[in-house]
Short mmCIF file of C-alpha atoms in Angstrom, two decimals:
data_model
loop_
_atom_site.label_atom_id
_atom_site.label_comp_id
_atom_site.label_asym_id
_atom_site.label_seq_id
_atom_site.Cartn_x
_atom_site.Cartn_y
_atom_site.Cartn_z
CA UNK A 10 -12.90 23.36 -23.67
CA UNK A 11 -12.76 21.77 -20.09
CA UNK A 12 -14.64 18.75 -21.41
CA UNK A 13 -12.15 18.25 -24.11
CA UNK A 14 -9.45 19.07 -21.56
CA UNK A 15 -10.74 16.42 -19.43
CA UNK A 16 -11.74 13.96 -21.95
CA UNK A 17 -7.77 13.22 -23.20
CA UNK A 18 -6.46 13.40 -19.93
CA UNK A 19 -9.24 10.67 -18.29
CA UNK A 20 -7.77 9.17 -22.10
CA UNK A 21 -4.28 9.09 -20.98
CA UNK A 22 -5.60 7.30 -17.70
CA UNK A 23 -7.34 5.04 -19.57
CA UNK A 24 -4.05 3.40 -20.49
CA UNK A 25 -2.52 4.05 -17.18
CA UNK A 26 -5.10 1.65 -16.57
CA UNK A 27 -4.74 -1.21 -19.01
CA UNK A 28 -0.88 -1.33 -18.37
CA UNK A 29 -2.00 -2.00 -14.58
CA UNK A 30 -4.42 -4.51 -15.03
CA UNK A 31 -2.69 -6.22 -18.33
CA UNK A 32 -0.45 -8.62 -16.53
CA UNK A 33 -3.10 -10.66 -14.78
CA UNK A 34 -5.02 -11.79 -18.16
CA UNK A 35 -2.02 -13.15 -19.73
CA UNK A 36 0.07 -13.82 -16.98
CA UNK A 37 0.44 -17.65 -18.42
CA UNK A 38 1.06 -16.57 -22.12
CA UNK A 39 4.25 -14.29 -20.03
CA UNK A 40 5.37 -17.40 -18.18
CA UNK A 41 5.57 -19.75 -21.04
CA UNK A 42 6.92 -16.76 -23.37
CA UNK A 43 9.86 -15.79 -20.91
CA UNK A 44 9.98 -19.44 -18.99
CA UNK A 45 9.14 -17.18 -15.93
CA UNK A 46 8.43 -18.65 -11.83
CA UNK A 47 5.97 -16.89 -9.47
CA UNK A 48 8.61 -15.09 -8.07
CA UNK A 49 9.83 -13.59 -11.11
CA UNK A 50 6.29 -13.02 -13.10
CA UNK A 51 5.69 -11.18 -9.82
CA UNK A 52 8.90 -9.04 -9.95
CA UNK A 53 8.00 -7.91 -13.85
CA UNK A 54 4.75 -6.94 -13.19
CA UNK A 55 5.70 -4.83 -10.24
CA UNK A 56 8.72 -3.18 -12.24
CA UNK A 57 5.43 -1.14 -13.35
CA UNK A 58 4.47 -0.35 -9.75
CA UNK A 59 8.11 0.10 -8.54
CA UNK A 60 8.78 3.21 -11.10
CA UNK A 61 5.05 4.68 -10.57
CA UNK A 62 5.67 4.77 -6.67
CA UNK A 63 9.01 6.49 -7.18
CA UNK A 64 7.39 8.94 -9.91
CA UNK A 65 4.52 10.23 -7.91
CA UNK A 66 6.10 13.14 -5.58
CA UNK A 67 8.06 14.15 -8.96
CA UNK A 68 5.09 14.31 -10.58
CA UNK A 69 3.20 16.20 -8.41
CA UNK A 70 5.72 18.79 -8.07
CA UNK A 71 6.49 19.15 -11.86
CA UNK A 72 2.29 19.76 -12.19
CA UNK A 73 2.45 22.32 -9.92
CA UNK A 74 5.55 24.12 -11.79
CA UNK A 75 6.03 23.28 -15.30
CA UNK A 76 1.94 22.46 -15.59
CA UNK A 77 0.00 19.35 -16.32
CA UNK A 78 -0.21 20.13 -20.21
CA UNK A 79 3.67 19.22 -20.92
CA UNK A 80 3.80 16.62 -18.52
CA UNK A 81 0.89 14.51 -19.53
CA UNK A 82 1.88 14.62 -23.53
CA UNK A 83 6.05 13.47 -22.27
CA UNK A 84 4.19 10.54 -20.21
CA UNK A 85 2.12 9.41 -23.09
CA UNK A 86 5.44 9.52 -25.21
CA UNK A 87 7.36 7.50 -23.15
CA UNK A 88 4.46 4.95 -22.31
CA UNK A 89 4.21 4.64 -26.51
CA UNK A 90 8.02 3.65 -26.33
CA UNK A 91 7.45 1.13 -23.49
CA UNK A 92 4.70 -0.38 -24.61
CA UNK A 93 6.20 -0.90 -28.23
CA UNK A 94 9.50 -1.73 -26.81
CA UNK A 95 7.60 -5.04 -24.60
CA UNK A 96 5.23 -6.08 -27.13
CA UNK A 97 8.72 -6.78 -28.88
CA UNK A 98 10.61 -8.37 -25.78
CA UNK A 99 12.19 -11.34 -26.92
CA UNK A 100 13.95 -11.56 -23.22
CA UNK A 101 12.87 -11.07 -20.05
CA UNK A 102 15.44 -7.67 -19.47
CA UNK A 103 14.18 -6.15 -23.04
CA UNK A 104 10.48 -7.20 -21.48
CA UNK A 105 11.02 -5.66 -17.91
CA UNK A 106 12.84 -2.80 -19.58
CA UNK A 107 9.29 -2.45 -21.54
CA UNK A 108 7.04 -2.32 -18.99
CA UNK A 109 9.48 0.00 -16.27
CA UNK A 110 9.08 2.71 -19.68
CA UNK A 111 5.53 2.24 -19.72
CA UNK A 112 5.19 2.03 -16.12
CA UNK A 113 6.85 5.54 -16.46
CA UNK A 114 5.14 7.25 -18.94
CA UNK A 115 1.45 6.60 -17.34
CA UNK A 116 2.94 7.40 -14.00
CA UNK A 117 2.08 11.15 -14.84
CA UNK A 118 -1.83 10.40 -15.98
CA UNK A 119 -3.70 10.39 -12.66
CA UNK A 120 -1.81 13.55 -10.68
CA UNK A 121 -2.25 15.46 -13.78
CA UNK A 122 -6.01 14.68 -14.43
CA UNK A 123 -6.73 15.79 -11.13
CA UNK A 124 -4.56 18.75 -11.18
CA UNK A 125 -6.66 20.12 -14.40
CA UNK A 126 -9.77 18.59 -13.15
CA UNK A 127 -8.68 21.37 -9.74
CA UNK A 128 -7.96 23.96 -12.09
CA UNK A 129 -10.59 23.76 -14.52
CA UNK A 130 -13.93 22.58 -12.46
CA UNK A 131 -15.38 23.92 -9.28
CA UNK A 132 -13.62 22.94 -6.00
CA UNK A 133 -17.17 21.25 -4.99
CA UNK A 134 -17.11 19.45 -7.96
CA UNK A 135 -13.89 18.04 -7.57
CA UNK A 136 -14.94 14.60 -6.01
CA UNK A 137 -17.47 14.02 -8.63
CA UNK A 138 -15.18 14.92 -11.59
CA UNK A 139 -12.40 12.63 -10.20
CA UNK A 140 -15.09 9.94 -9.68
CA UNK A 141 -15.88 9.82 -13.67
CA UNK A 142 -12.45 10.10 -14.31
CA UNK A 143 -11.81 7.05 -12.31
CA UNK A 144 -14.75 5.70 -14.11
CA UNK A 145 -13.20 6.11 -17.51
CA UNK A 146 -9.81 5.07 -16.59
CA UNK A 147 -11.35 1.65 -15.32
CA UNK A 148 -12.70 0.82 -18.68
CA UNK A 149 -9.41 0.37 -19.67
CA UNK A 150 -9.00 -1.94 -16.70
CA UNK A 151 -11.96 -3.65 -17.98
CA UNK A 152 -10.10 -3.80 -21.38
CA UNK A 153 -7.13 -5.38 -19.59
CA UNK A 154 -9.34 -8.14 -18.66
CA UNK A 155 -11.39 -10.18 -20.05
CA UNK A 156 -11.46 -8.69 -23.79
CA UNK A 157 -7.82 -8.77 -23.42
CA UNK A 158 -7.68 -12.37 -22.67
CA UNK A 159 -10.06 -13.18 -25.25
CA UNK A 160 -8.46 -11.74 -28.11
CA UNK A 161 -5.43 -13.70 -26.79
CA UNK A 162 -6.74 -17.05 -28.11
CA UNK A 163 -7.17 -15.12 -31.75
CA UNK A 164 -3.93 -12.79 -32.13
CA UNK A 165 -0.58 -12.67 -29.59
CA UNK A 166 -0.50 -10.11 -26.74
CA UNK A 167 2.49 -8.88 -28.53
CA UNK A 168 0.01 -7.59 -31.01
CA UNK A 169 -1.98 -6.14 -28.73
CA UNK A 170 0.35 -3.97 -26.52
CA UNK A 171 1.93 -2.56 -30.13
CA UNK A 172 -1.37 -1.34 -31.06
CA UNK A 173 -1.84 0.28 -27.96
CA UNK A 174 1.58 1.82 -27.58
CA UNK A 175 0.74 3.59 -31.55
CA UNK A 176 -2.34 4.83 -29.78
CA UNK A 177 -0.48 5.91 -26.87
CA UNK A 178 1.82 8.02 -29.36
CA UNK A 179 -0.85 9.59 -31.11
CA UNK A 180 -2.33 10.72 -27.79
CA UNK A 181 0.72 12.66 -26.76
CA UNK A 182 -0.22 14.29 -29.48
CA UNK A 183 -3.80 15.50 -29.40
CA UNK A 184 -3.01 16.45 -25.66
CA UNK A 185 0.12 18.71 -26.77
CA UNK A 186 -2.01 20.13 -29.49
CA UNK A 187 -5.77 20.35 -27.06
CA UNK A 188 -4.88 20.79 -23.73
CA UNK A 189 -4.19 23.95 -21.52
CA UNK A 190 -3.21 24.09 -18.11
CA UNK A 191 -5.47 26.56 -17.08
CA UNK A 192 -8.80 27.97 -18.66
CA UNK A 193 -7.28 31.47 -18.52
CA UNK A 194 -4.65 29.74 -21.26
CA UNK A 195 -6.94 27.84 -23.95
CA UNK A 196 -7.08 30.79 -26.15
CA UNK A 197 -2.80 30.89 -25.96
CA UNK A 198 -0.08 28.47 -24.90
CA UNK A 199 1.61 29.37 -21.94
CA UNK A 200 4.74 27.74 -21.20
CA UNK A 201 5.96 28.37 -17.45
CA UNK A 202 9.41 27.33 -16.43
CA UNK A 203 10.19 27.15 -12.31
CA UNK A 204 12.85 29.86 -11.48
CA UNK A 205 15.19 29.71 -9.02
CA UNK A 206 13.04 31.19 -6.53
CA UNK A 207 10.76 28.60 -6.69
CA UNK A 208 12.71 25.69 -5.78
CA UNK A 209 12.85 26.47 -2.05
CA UNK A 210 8.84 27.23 -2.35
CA UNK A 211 8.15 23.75 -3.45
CA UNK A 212 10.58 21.98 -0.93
CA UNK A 213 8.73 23.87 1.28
CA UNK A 214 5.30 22.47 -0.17
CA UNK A 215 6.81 18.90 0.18
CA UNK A 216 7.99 19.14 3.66
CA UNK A 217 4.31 20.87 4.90
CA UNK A 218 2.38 18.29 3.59
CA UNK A 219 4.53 15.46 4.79
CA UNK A 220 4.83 17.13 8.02
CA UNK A 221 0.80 17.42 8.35
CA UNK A 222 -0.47 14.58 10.85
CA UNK A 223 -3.90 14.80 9.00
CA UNK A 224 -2.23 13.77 5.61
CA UNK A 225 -0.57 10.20 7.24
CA UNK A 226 -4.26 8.53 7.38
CA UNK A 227 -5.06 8.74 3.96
CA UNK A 228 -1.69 7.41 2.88
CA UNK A 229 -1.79 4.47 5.03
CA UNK A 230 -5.54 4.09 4.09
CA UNK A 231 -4.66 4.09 -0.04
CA UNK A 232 -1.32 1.26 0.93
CA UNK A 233 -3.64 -1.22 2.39
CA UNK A 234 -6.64 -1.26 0.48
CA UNK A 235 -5.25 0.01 -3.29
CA UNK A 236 -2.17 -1.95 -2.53
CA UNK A 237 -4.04 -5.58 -1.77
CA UNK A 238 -6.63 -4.71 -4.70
CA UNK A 239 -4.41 -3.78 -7.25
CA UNK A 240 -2.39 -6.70 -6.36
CA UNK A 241 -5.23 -9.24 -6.61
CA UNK A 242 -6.88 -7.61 -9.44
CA UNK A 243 -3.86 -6.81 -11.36
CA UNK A 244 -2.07 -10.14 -11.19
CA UNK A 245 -2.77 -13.00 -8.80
CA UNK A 246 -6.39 -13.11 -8.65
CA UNK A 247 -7.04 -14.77 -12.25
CA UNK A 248 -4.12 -17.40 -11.15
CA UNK A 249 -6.10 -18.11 -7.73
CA UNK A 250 -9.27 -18.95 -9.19
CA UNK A 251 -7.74 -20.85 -11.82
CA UNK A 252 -5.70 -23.22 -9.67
CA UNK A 253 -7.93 -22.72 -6.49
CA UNK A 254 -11.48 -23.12 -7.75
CA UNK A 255 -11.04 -25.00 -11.59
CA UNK A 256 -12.05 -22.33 -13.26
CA UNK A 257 -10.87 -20.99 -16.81
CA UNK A 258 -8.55 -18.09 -17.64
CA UNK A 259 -11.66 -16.87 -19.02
CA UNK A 260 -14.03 -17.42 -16.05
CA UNK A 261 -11.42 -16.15 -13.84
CA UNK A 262 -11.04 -12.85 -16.11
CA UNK A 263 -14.58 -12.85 -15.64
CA UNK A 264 -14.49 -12.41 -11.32
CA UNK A 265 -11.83 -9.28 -11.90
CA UNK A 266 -13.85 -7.87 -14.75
CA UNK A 267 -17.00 -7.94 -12.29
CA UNK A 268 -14.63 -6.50 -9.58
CA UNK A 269 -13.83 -3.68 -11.98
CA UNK A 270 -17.31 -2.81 -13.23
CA UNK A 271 -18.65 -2.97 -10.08
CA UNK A 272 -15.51 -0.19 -8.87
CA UNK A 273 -16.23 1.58 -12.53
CA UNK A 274 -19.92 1.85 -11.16
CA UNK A 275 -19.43 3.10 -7.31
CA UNK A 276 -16.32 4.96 -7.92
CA UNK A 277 -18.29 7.02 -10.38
CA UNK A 278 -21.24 7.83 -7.83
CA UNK A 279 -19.36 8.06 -4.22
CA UNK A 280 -17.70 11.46 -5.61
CA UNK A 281 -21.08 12.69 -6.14
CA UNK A 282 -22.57 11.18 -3.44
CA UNK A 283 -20.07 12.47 -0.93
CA UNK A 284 -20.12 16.09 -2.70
CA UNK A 285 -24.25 16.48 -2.44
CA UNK A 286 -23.93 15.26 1.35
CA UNK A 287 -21.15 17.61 2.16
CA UNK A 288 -19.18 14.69 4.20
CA UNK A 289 -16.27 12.13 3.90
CA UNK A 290 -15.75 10.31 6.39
CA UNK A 291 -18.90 8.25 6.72
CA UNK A 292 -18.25 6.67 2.92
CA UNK A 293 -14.68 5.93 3.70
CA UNK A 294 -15.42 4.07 7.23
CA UNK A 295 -18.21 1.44 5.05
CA UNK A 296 -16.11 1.42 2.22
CA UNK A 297 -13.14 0.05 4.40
CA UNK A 298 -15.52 -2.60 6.60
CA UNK A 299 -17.04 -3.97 3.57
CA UNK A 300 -13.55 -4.15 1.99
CA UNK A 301 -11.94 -5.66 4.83
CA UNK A 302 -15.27 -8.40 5.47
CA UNK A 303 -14.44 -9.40 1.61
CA UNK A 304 -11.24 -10.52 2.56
CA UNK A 305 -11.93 -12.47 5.62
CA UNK A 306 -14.41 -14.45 3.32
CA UNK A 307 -11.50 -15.46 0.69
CA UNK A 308 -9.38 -16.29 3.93
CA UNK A 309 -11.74 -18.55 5.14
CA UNK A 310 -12.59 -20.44 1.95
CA UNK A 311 -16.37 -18.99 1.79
CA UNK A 312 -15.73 -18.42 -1.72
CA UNK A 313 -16.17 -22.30 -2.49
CA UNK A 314 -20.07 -21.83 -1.89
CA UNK A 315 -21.89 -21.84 -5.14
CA UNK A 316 -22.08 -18.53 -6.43
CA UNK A 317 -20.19 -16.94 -3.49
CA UNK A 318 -17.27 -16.23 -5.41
CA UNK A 319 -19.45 -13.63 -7.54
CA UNK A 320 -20.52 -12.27 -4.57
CA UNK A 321 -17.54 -11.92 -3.19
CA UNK A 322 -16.43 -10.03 -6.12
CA UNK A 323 -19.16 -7.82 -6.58
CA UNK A 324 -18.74 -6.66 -3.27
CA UNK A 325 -15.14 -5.99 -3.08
CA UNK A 326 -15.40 -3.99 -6.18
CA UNK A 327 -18.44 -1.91 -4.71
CA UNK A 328 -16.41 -1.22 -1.73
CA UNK A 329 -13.00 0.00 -3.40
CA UNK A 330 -14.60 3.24 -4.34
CA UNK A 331 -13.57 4.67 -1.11
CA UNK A 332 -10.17 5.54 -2.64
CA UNK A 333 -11.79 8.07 -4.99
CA UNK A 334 -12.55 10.52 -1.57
CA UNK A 335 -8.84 9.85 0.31
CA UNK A 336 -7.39 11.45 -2.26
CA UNK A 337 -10.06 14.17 -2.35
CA UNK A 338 -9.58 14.41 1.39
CA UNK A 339 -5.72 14.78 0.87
CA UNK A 340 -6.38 18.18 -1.15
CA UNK A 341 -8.57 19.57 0.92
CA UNK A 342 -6.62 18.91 4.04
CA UNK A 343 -3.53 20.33 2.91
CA UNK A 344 -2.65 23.75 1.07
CA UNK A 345 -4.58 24.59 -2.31
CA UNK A 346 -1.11 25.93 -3.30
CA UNK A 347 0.16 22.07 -2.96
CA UNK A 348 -2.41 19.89 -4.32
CA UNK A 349 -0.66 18.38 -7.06
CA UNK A 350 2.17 17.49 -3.97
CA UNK A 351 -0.51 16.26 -1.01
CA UNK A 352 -2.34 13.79 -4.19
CA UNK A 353 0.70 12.60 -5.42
CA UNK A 354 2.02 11.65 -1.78
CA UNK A 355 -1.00 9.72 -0.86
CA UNK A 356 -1.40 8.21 -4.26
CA UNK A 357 2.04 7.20 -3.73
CA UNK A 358 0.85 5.05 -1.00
CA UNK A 359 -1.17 2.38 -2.99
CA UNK A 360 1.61 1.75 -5.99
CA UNK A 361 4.02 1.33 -2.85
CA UNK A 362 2.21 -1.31 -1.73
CA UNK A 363 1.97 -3.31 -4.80
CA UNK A 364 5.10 -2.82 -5.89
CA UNK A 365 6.36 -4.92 -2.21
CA UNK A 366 3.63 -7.30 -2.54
CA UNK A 367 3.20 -8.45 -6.25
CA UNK A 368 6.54 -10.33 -5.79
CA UNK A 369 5.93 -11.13 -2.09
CA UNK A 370 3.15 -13.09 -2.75
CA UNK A 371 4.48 -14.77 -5.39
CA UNK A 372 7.75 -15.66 -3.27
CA UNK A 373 5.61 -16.82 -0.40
CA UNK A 374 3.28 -18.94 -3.35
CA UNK A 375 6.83 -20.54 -4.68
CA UNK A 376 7.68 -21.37 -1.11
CA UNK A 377 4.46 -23.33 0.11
CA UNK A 378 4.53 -24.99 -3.67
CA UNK A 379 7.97 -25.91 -3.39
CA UNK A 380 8.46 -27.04 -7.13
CA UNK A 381 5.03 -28.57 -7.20
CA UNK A 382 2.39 -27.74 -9.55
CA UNK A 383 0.09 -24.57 -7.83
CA UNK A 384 -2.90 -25.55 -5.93
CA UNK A 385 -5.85 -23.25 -4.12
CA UNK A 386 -3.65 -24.22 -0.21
CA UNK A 387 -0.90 -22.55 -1.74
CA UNK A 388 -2.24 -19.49 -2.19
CA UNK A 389 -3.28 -19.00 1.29
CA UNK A 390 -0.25 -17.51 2.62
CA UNK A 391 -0.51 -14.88 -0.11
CA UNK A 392 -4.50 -14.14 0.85
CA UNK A 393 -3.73 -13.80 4.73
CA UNK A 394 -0.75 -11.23 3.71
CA UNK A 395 -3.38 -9.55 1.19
CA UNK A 396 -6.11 -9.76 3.87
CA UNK A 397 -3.42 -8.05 6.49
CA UNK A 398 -3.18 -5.30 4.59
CA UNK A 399 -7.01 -4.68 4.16
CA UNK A 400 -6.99 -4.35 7.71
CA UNK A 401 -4.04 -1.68 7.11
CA UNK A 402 -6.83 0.02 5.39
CA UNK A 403 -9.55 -0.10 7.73
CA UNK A 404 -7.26 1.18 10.50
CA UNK A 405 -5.96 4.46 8.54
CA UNK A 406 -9.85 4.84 7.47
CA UNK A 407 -10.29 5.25 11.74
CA UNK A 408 -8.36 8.26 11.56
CA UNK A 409 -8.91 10.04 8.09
CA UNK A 410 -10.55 13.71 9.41
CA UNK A 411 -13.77 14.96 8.11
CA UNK A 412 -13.55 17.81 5.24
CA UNK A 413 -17.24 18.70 4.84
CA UNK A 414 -15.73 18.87 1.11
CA UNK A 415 -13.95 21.73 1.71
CA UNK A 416 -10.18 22.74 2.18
CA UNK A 417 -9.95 23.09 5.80
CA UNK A 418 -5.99 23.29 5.79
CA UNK A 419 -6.12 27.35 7.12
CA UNK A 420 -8.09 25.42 10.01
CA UNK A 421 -5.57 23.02 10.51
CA UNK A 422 -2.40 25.23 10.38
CA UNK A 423 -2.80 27.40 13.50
CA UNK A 424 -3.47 24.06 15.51
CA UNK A 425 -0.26 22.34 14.09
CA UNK A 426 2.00 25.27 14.69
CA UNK A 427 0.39 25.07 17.96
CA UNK A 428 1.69 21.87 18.62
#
């Protein structure tokens, strides 16, 4: 039962997934369907970003009241709308309208796959169950990429995202029929409602975890480096190699898909990894300087070398995987009663930061272009704001405290009170 449990709800990621990366592979099939500028290609992708940020403390809170079950099958309902409703955009408001739906509906996917994955495996397997569900959700990334841009030159994207919304609907169903919030529930459905008592309780939840120092590192560590990845990799990467280095929508799919199976790969094995050595820390601290190093060689142009640019890539999706343990670290260093709150906080973080930069990079690529057709020099301002906020990631990584993979927050609550 908790593999089917977990199968639907790493399913529902899946398309959290494909909705993220989507954008970036036919980002010039949007622009010459909707007549958009960087700026405002920018803005519509991050309408997806903008609504998941705001979404995420809800979220957590209704998974840790009303359960994961009811919330995951609404989200897939609504992301079914969205997605139908912008396959059929014939303007840019029906379009953004769309994608702020979908962006809704798979808002709920990744809190509540880690609130079952809490409730249904092993607290030391937690890390390693959130790794493969990672894992699975990035195959839909990898979907998103270049598959999806391939089909493009057969059948419209219009095509594509109505298929996928129809899938998303039937989803909502198999979870609402399958899933169970908790394993002492699969053999009955148990419907809880929050009662008036409880509201206080979980205001009190929200206010302990965002008064807890130790939780501030791993937000700030998740808005640098998930905010400049998912910003690259989910829109303006496939643009920059195309104007900066010649090379075709397809080729360019090509560096993100490599980015993406490379994360798929490493994001999959750090859980494990970091749960059979008992520590954090020590994976987050690499995973952050090899991030940050990628950067600094896109900054300085060493992706012109032959070959480098695969490098590059390979490397800065090897290196990502160091998300997959801040928001493992965020459970264990707040209250077990919380969880779904202290993940949804820090998870906050990254959306946050994509949903500010996706159009600030494209404002700042509209400014050095100035009405001129894009080159690689214009892009630079956008990869030294990108690169910034790598080393955003590598300073919260200095500060993120050691777990030993366990929930250390009855530790950390006589020294805060303390203070």
């Amino acid at each position: 039962m908790r593999w089917a449990v977990f199968g639907l709800a790493a399913a529902a990621f899946w398309l959290s997934y494909f909705h993220r990366i989507a954008p970036a592979a036919i980002a010039v099939e949007l622009q010459d369907a909707f007549d958009l500028s960087g700026a405002m290609l920018g803005t519509l992708a991050a309408t997806y970003y903008v609504i998941y940020t705001v979404m995420q403390v809800p979220i957590g809170v209704l998974n840790d009241t009303v359960g994961p079950r009811r919330v995951l099958a609404a989200g897939c309902l609504v992301a079914g709308v969205g997605s139908l409703l912008f396959g059929a955009a014939e303007t840019v408001a029906a379009a953004v309208v769309g994608r702020t739906l979908a962006g809704l509906g798979v808002s709920v996917a990744f809190v509540s796959m880690l609130k079952l994955n809490a409730d249904w495996f092993h607290e030391r397997r937690f890390a390693t169950m959130t790794g493969i569900g990672a894992m699975i959700g990035l195959t839909g990334a990898l979907a998103a990429a270049t598959p999806l841009a391939w089909i493009s030159t057969f059948v419209s994207w219009r095509i594509v995202f109505v298929v996928v919304g129809i899938t998303s609907l039937l989803l909502a169903v198999a979870i609402w029929l399958v899933v169970r919030d908790h394993p002492g529930d699969a053999a009955t459905v148990k419907l809880r409602t929050p009662g008036t008592h409880d509201r206080p309780r979980w205001r009190e939840g929200l206010m302990k975890v965002a008064r807890n120092r130790a939780t501030w590192p791993c937000f700030w560590f998740g808005f640098g480096m998930s905010g400049s990845y998912m910003t690259f990799v989910g829109l303006w990467g496939v643009p920059y190699l195309v104007h900066g280095y010649g090379y075709s929508v397809v080729e360019a799919t090509q560096h993100t898909s490599l980015m993406l199976i490379c994360l798929a790969v490493s994001q999959g094995a750090i859980g494990a990894l970091s749960d059979r050595i008992g520590r954090r820390r020590p994976l987050i601290l690499a995973s952050a300087l090899a991030y940050f190093a990628c950067w600094i060689a896109w900054l300085t142009g060493a992706a012109a070398i032959p070959g480098a640019s695969y490098a590059i890539s390979i490397v800065m999706g090897l290196s990502v995987c160091g998300m997959t343990l801040s928001w493992a670290c965020a459970k264990e260093l707040n209250s077990q009663n919380y969880s779904g709150i202290a993940i949804s906080v820090v998870n906050t973080s990254g959306f946050l930061a994509v949903g500010l930069l996706q159009p600030l990079v494209g404002w700042l690529l509209d400014c050095a272009a100035a009405g001129a057709a894009y080159t690689g020099a214009h892009y630079i301002p956008g990869i030294a704001l990108l690169t910034a906020f790598s080393g955003i990631a590598l300073a919260g990584a200095l500060f993120i405290r050691e777990t030993h993979c366990r929930n250390i927050w009855p530790e950390l609550e006589p020294k805060r009170r303390a203070a």
